[in-house]
Every structure is written in structure tokens, then in C-alpha cells.
PDB file of C-alpha atoms in Angstrom:
ATOM      1  CA  MET D   1     -17.233 -11.358  11.008  1.00  0.00           C
ATOM      2  CA  ARG D   2     -16.241 -14.836   9.908  1.00  0.00           C
ATOM      3  CA  ARG D   3     -12.641 -15.578   8.961  1.00  0.00           C
ATOM      4  CA  VAL D   4     -12.144 -17.059   5.491  1.00  0.00           C
ATOM      5  CA  GLU D   5      -9.868 -20.080   5.661  1.00  0.00           C
ATOM      6  CA  PRO D   6      -6.968 -19.744   3.222  1.00  0.00           C
ATOM      7  CA  GLY D   7      -6.609 -22.267   0.426  1.00  0.00           C
ATOM      8  CA  PRO D   8      -3.367 -23.490  -1.132  1.00  0.00           C
ATOM      9  CA  GLY D   9      -1.035 -20.577  -1.881  1.00  0.00           C
ATOM     10  CA  GLN D  10      -3.153 -18.112   0.086  1.00  0.00           C
ATOM     11  CA  GLU D  11      -2.667 -16.160   3.307  1.00  0.00           C
ATOM     12  CA  SER D  12      -5.331 -14.981   5.727  1.00  0.00           C
ATOM     13  CA  VAL D  13      -5.017 -11.368   6.786  1.00  0.00           C
ATOM     14  CA  TRP D  14      -6.114 -12.603  10.206  1.00  0.00           C
ATOM     15  CA  ASP D  15      -2.738 -14.331  10.550  1.00  0.00           C
ATOM     16  CA  TYR D  16      -0.863 -11.062   9.995  1.00  0.00           C
ATOM     17  CA  PRO D  17       0.747  -9.471  13.082  1.00  0.00           C
ATOM     18  CA  ARG D  18      -0.028  -6.416  15.152  1.00  0.00           C
ATOM     19  CA  PRO D  19       2.045  -4.286  15.285  1.00  0.00           C
ATOM     20  CA  PRO D  20       2.582  -4.565  11.533  1.00  0.00           C
ATOM     21  CA  ARG D  21       5.570  -6.293   9.927  1.00  0.00           C
ATOM     22  CA  ALA D  22       7.419  -4.933   6.892  1.00  0.00           C
ATOM     23  CA  GLU D  23       9.158  -7.377   4.578  1.00  0.00           C
ATOM     24  CA  ALA D  24      11.053  -7.012   1.337  1.00  0.00           C
ATOM     25  CA  VAL D  25       9.744  -9.208  -1.478  1.00  0.00           C
ATOM     26  CA  ARG D  26      10.562  -9.819  -5.128  1.00  0.00           C
ATOM     27  CA  ARG D  27       7.246  -9.373  -6.894  1.00  0.00           C
ATOM     28  CA  ARG D  28       6.557  -7.032  -9.780  1.00  0.00           C
ATOM     29  CA  ALA D  29       4.171  -4.093  -9.507  1.00  0.00           C
ATOM     30  CA  VAL D  30       3.185  -2.033 -12.543  1.00  0.00           C
ATOM     31  CA  VAL D  31       1.149   1.146 -12.007  1.00  0.00           C
ATOM     32  CA  THR D  32      -0.724   2.803 -14.889  1.00  0.00           C
ATOM     33  CA  HIS D  33      -2.486   6.187 -15.026  1.00  0.00           C
ATOM     34  CA  ALA D  34      -3.988   7.785 -18.148  1.00  0.00           C
ATOM     35  CA  GLY D  35      -2.510   5.022 -20.288  1.00  0.00           C
ATOM     36  CA  THR D  36       1.005   5.745 -18.996  1.00  0.00           C
ATOM     37  CA  VAL D  37       3.124   3.450 -16.846  1.00  0.00           C
ATOM     38  CA  VAL D  38       3.996   5.692 -13.904  1.00  0.00           C
ATOM     39  CA  ALA D  39       5.855   3.053 -11.855  1.00  0.00           C
ATOM     40  CA  ASP D  40       7.318  -0.401 -12.468  1.00  0.00           C
ATOM     41  CA  SER D  41       9.395  -2.367  -9.967  1.00  0.00           C
ATOM     42  CA  ASP D  42      10.161  -5.810  -8.616  1.00  0.00           C
ATOM     43  CA  ASP D  43      11.826  -4.299  -5.525  1.00  0.00           C
ATOM     44  CA  LEU D  44       8.852  -4.093  -3.181  1.00  0.00           C
ATOM     45  CA  VAL D  45       8.198  -3.975   0.534  1.00  0.00           C
ATOM     46  CA  ARG D  46       4.872  -5.173   1.846  1.00  0.00           C
ATOM     47  CA  VAL D  47       3.459  -4.196   5.219  1.00  0.00           C
ATOM     48  CA  LEU D  48       1.317  -6.851   6.873  1.00  0.00           C
ATOM     49  CA  GLU D  49      -1.144  -5.921   9.595  1.00  0.00           C
ATOM     50  CA  THR D  50      -3.985  -7.923  11.138  1.00  0.00           C
ATOM     51  CA  SER D  51      -7.232  -7.637   9.130  1.00  0.00           C
ATOM     52  CA  HIS D  52      -5.663  -5.645   6.264  1.00  0.00           C
ATOM     53  CA  PRO D  53      -4.586  -6.802   2.823  1.00  0.00           C
ATOM     54  CA  PRO D  54      -0.906  -5.955   2.326  1.00  0.00           C
ATOM     55  CA  THR D  55       0.128  -2.379   1.679  1.00  0.00           C
ATOM     56  CA  TRP D  56       2.859  -2.304  -0.955  1.00  0.00           C
ATOM     57  CA  TYR D  57       5.712   0.217  -1.020  1.00  0.00           C
ATOM     58  CA  LEU D  58       7.661   0.922  -4.209  1.00  0.00           C
ATOM     59  CA  PRO D  59      11.034   2.659  -4.335  1.00  0.00           C
ATOM     60  CA  ARG D  60      10.888   6.275  -5.453  1.00  0.00           C
ATOM     61  CA  THR D  61      13.258   5.312  -8.261  1.00  0.00           C
ATOM     62  CA  ALA D  62      10.508   3.055  -9.714  1.00  0.00           C
ATOM     63  CA  PHE D  63       8.422   6.101 -10.647  1.00  0.00           C
ATOM     64  CA  THR D  64       8.717   7.838 -13.998  1.00  0.00           C
ATOM     65  CA  ASP D  65      10.656  11.079 -13.648  1.00  0.00           C
ATOM     66  CA  GLY D  66       8.428  13.997 -12.757  1.00  0.00           C
ATOM     67  CA  VAL D  67       5.193  12.152 -11.900  1.00  0.00           C
ATOM     68  CA  LEU D  68       5.530  12.337  -8.096  1.00  0.00           C
ATOM     69  CA  HIS D  69       4.518  15.716  -6.673  1.00  0.00           C
ATOM     70  CA  PRO D  70       4.390  16.631  -2.970  1.00  0.00           C
ATOM     71  CA  ALA D  71       0.881  17.126  -1.590  1.00  0.00           C
ATOM     72  CA  GLN D  72      -0.252  19.043   1.470  1.00  0.00           C
ATOM     73  CA  ARG D  73      -2.015  16.142   3.201  1.00  0.00           C
ATOM     74  CA  ARG D  74      -0.511  14.558   6.322  1.00  0.00           C
ATOM     75  CA  THR D  75      -1.762  11.694   8.487  1.00  0.00           C
ATOM     76  CA  VAL D  76      -0.317   9.919  11.499  1.00  0.00           C
ATOM     77  CA  CYS D  77       0.196   6.171  11.879  1.00  0.00           C
ATOM     78  CA  GLU D  78       0.646   4.923  15.420  1.00  0.00           C
ATOM     79  CA  TRP D  79       3.431   2.615  14.202  1.00  0.00           C
ATOM     80  CA  LYS D  80       5.233   4.502  11.431  1.00  0.00           C
ATOM     81  CA  GLY D  81       4.827   8.182  12.270  1.00  0.00           C
ATOM     82  CA  THR D  82       3.660  11.048  10.062  1.00  0.00           C
ATOM     83  CA  ALA D  83       2.829  10.156   6.481  1.00  0.00           C
ATOM     84  CA  ARG D  84       3.344  12.739   3.776  1.00  0.00           C
ATOM     85  CA  TYR D  85       1.256  12.428   0.649  1.00  0.00           C
ATOM     86  CA  VAL D  86       1.981  12.687  -3.044  1.00  0.00           C
ATOM     87  CA  ASP D  87       0.004  13.442  -6.163  1.00  0.00           C
ATOM     88  CA  ILE D  88       0.625  11.660  -9.450  1.00  0.00           C
ATOM     89  CA  VAL D  89       0.819  14.031 -12.408  1.00  0.00           C
ATOM     90  CA  VAL D  90       0.942  12.781 -15.999  1.00  0.00           C
ATOM     91  CA  PRO D  91       1.119  15.474 -18.710  1.00  0.00           C
ATOM     92  CA  GLY D  92      -2.247  15.900 -20.414  1.00  0.00           C
ATOM     93  CA  ALA D  93      -4.156  13.909 -17.770  1.00  0.00           C
ATOM     94  CA  VAL D  94      -6.184  14.839 -14.717  1.00  0.00           C
ATOM     95  CA  PRO D  95      -3.799  14.731 -11.723  1.00  0.00           C
ATOM     96  CA  LEU D  96      -4.436  12.106  -9.066  1.00  0.00           C
ATOM     97  CA  THR D  97      -4.353  13.918  -5.724  1.00  0.00           C
ATOM     98  CA  ASP D  98      -3.292  12.406  -2.413  1.00  0.00           C
ATOM     99  CA  VAL D  99      -2.991   8.936  -3.997  1.00  0.00           C
ATOM    100  CA  GLY D 100       0.256   7.909  -2.351  1.00  0.00           C
ATOM    101  CA  TRP D 101       2.208   8.418   0.817  1.00  0.00           C
ATOM    102  CA  TRP D 102       5.647   8.012   2.260  1.00  0.00           C
ATOM    103  CA  TYR D 103       7.308   8.388   5.644  1.00  0.00           C
ATOM    104  CA  PRO D 104      10.296  10.658   6.166  1.00  0.00           C
ATOM    105  CA  GLU D 105      13.396   8.627   6.895  1.00  0.00           C
ATOM    106  CA  ASP D 106      13.690  10.078  10.407  1.00  0.00           C
ATOM    107  CA  ASP D 107      10.257   8.646  11.277  1.00  0.00           C
ATOM    108  CA  VAL D 108      10.774   5.109   9.959  1.00  0.00           C
ATOM    109  CA  SER D 109      14.529   4.604  10.267  1.00  0.00           C
ATOM    110  CA  THR D 110      14.445   2.847  13.627  1.00  0.00           C
ATOM    111  CA  VAL D 111      11.200   0.851  13.477  1.00  0.00           C
ATOM    112  CA  TYR D 112      10.650   0.306   9.727  1.00  0.00           C
ATOM    113  CA  PRO D 113      13.935   1.052   7.929  1.00  0.00           C
ATOM    114  CA  GLU D 114      12.670  -1.005   4.954  1.00  0.00           C
ATOM    115  CA  LEU D 115      10.221   1.820   4.149  1.00  0.00           C
ATOM    116  CA  ALA D 116      12.828   4.559   3.775  1.00  0.00           C
ATOM    117  CA  ASP D 117      12.578   6.281   0.376  1.00  0.00           C
ATOM    118  CA  ARG D 118       9.477   4.263  -0.644  1.00  0.00           C
ATOM    119  CA  VAL D 119       5.956   5.246  -1.656  1.00  0.00           C
ATOM    120  CA  ALA D 120       2.690   3.359  -1.095  1.00  0.00           C
ATOM    121  CA  LEU D 121      -0.336   3.896  -3.338  1.00  0.00           C
ATOM    122  CA  TYR D 122      -4.104   3.653  -3.069  1.00  0.00           C
ATOM    123  CA  PRO D 123      -5.001   1.425  -6.021  1.00  0.00           C
ATOM    124  CA  ALA D 124      -8.568   2.649  -6.709  1.00  0.00           C
ATOM    125  CA  PRO D 125      -7.771   5.938  -8.541  1.00  0.00           C
ATOM    126  CA  PHE D 126      -5.398   4.348 -11.056  1.00  0.00           C
ATOM    127  CA  ASP D 127      -6.299   2.872 -14.431  1.00  0.00           C
ATOM    128  CA  GLU D 128      -4.649  -0.288 -13.214  1.00  0.00           C
ATOM    129  CA  ILE D 129      -2.144  -1.667 -10.764  1.00  0.00           C
ATOM    130  CA  THR D 130      -0.914  -5.191 -11.325  1.00  0.00           C
ATOM    131  CA  LEU D 131       1.067  -7.437  -9.028  1.00  0.00           C
ATOM    132  CA  ASP D 132       2.859 -10.204 -10.922  1.00  0.00           C
ATOM    133  CA  GLY D 133       0.419  -9.571 -13.769  1.00  0.00           C
ATOM    134  CA  GLU D 134      -2.735  -9.859 -11.638  1.00  0.00           C
ATOM    135  CA  ARG D 135      -4.966  -6.796 -11.449  1.00  0.00           C
ATOM    136  CA  VAL D 136      -5.073  -5.460  -7.876  1.00  0.00           C
ATOM    137  CA  GLU D 137      -8.409  -4.713  -6.197  1.00  0.00           C
ATOM    138  CA  PRO D 138      -8.540  -1.880  -3.637  1.00  0.00           C
ATOM    139  CA  GLN D 139      -9.174  -2.506   0.029  1.00  0.00           C
ATOM    140  CA  PRO D 140     -12.776  -1.541   0.888  1.00  0.00           C
ATOM    141  CA  GLY D 141     -13.404   2.008   2.055  1.00  0.00           C
ATOM    142  CA  GLY D 142     -11.244   5.020   1.371  1.00  0.00           C
ATOM    143  CA  PHE D 143      -9.017   5.085   4.430  1.00  0.00           C
ATOM    144  CA  TYR D 144      -6.679   2.125   3.983  1.00  0.00           C
ATOM    145  CA  GLY D 145      -4.447   1.415   1.015  1.00  0.00           C
ATOM    146  CA  GLY D 146      -4.262  -2.379   0.928  1.00  0.00           C
ATOM    147  CA  TRP D 147      -4.024  -4.285  -2.327  1.00  0.00           C
ATOM    148  CA  ILE D 148      -6.288  -7.321  -2.664  1.00  0.00           C
ATOM    149  CA  THR D 149      -5.056 -10.180  -4.838  1.00  0.00           C
ATOM    150  CA  ALA D 150      -6.037 -13.830  -5.127  1.00  0.00           C
ATOM    151  CA  ASP D 151      -3.357 -14.870  -2.642  1.00  0.00           C
ATOM    152  CA  VAL D 152      -4.953 -13.069   0.354  1.00  0.00           C
ATOM    153  CA  VAL D 153      -8.295 -13.762   2.014  1.00  0.00           C
ATOM    154  CA  GLY D 154     -10.273 -11.785   4.597  1.00  0.00           C
ATOM    155  CA  PRO D 155     -12.639 -10.481   5.519  1.00  0.00           C
ATOM    156  CA  PHE D 156     -10.825  -7.172   5.132  1.00  0.00           C
ATOM    157  CA  LYS D 157     -11.100  -4.148   7.373  1.00  0.00           C
ATOM    158  CA  GLY D 158     -12.382  -0.998   5.681  1.00  0.00           C
ATOM    159  CA  ALA D 159     -15.913  -1.852   4.617  1.00  0.00           C
ATOM    160  CA  PRO D 160     -18.872  -0.314   6.485  1.00  0.00           C
ATOM    161  CA  GLY D 161     -19.212  -1.831   9.947  1.00  0.00           C
ATOM    162  CA  THR D 162     -15.545  -2.879  10.266  1.00  0.00           C
ATOM    163  CA  TRP D 163     -14.060   0.226  11.905  1.00  0.00           C
ATOM    164  CA  GLY D 164     -13.966  -1.344  15.391  1.00  0.00           C
ATOM    165  CA  TRP D 165     -12.213  -4.557  14.356  1.00  0.00           C
TER     166      TRP D 165
END
């Protein structure tokens, strides 16, 4: 693994902290599925963790009414607690299952209060997710939900051979 040195206006994910840091930012995310905008917001929280591109959390209110559906899946984060998953359902389209997650307020209220009532999304299943107009690339692998944009450099955890980083 060789760290990529950031250029002007870029951040290296190797400078991000562990444990992760959550920070509110004013950038605009637009999420599209089946030709429909399912979420649009400039009220975002990004979570920064060593070796990961940022994970972006949108307020529930940013989602079109009725598209968020509870899913059965649960996972546990050592820092944030138990994640509960959501499906995205657009009428007339194939539902996207387990494509987003959120943390119940009781789990995040003391350590990450910024994440209360917010949903993070895996970008790969969507038609498109943009951040300030730039198309987001998914973090390698299927486990992590980071969003790769031109302003972050890696290498990024998630690709084959990176599990032990």
C-alpha cells in the first residue's frame, strides 16, 4: 500500500482520524433511482475514518415521501452502534434493498449526535449520486459505503487485499 499524496484542494483518507469524526458540511447531494430524484439536500454530515472515503449522511427529510422503507438487515459498528437498514422504493421500479442505513438516536446521541435522524447510502446501486454536481464513485468492495470524489485520494480500504489495513 502506498499513500497517494493529495494535490491542491484534495484530502488524503490516510489523514482522517480513528475513531471516526462526524462533521456537518454544506455540500449538495442529489440521489437518483429509476430516473427519479429520491433525495436532494445541502444539509449533510460526513463521517471521516482512516483509509475510507467519506460516508455521507442525509437528513430523512431530504428523501421523497414514501421512498424509504425499513429493511430487516442489521449490522454493528464498533463506534456508532447497531445500524438499521432501509430499502429505496420508487413506484414502477425495481426496489433497491439494503442500500442505506441509519442509527437509532439512542445509539448515536452521545458519541455522534450529528447522525441522529440521518441516512447514509451505498452509491453503487443508484442510477447516480452527485456531490456538488460531481458524480460519486463507490468505495471498492461491497462492505463500506464511502463516496469517492475528486477531492479525496487513497488508496481506499475495501478492495481485495485491504481487509487488514
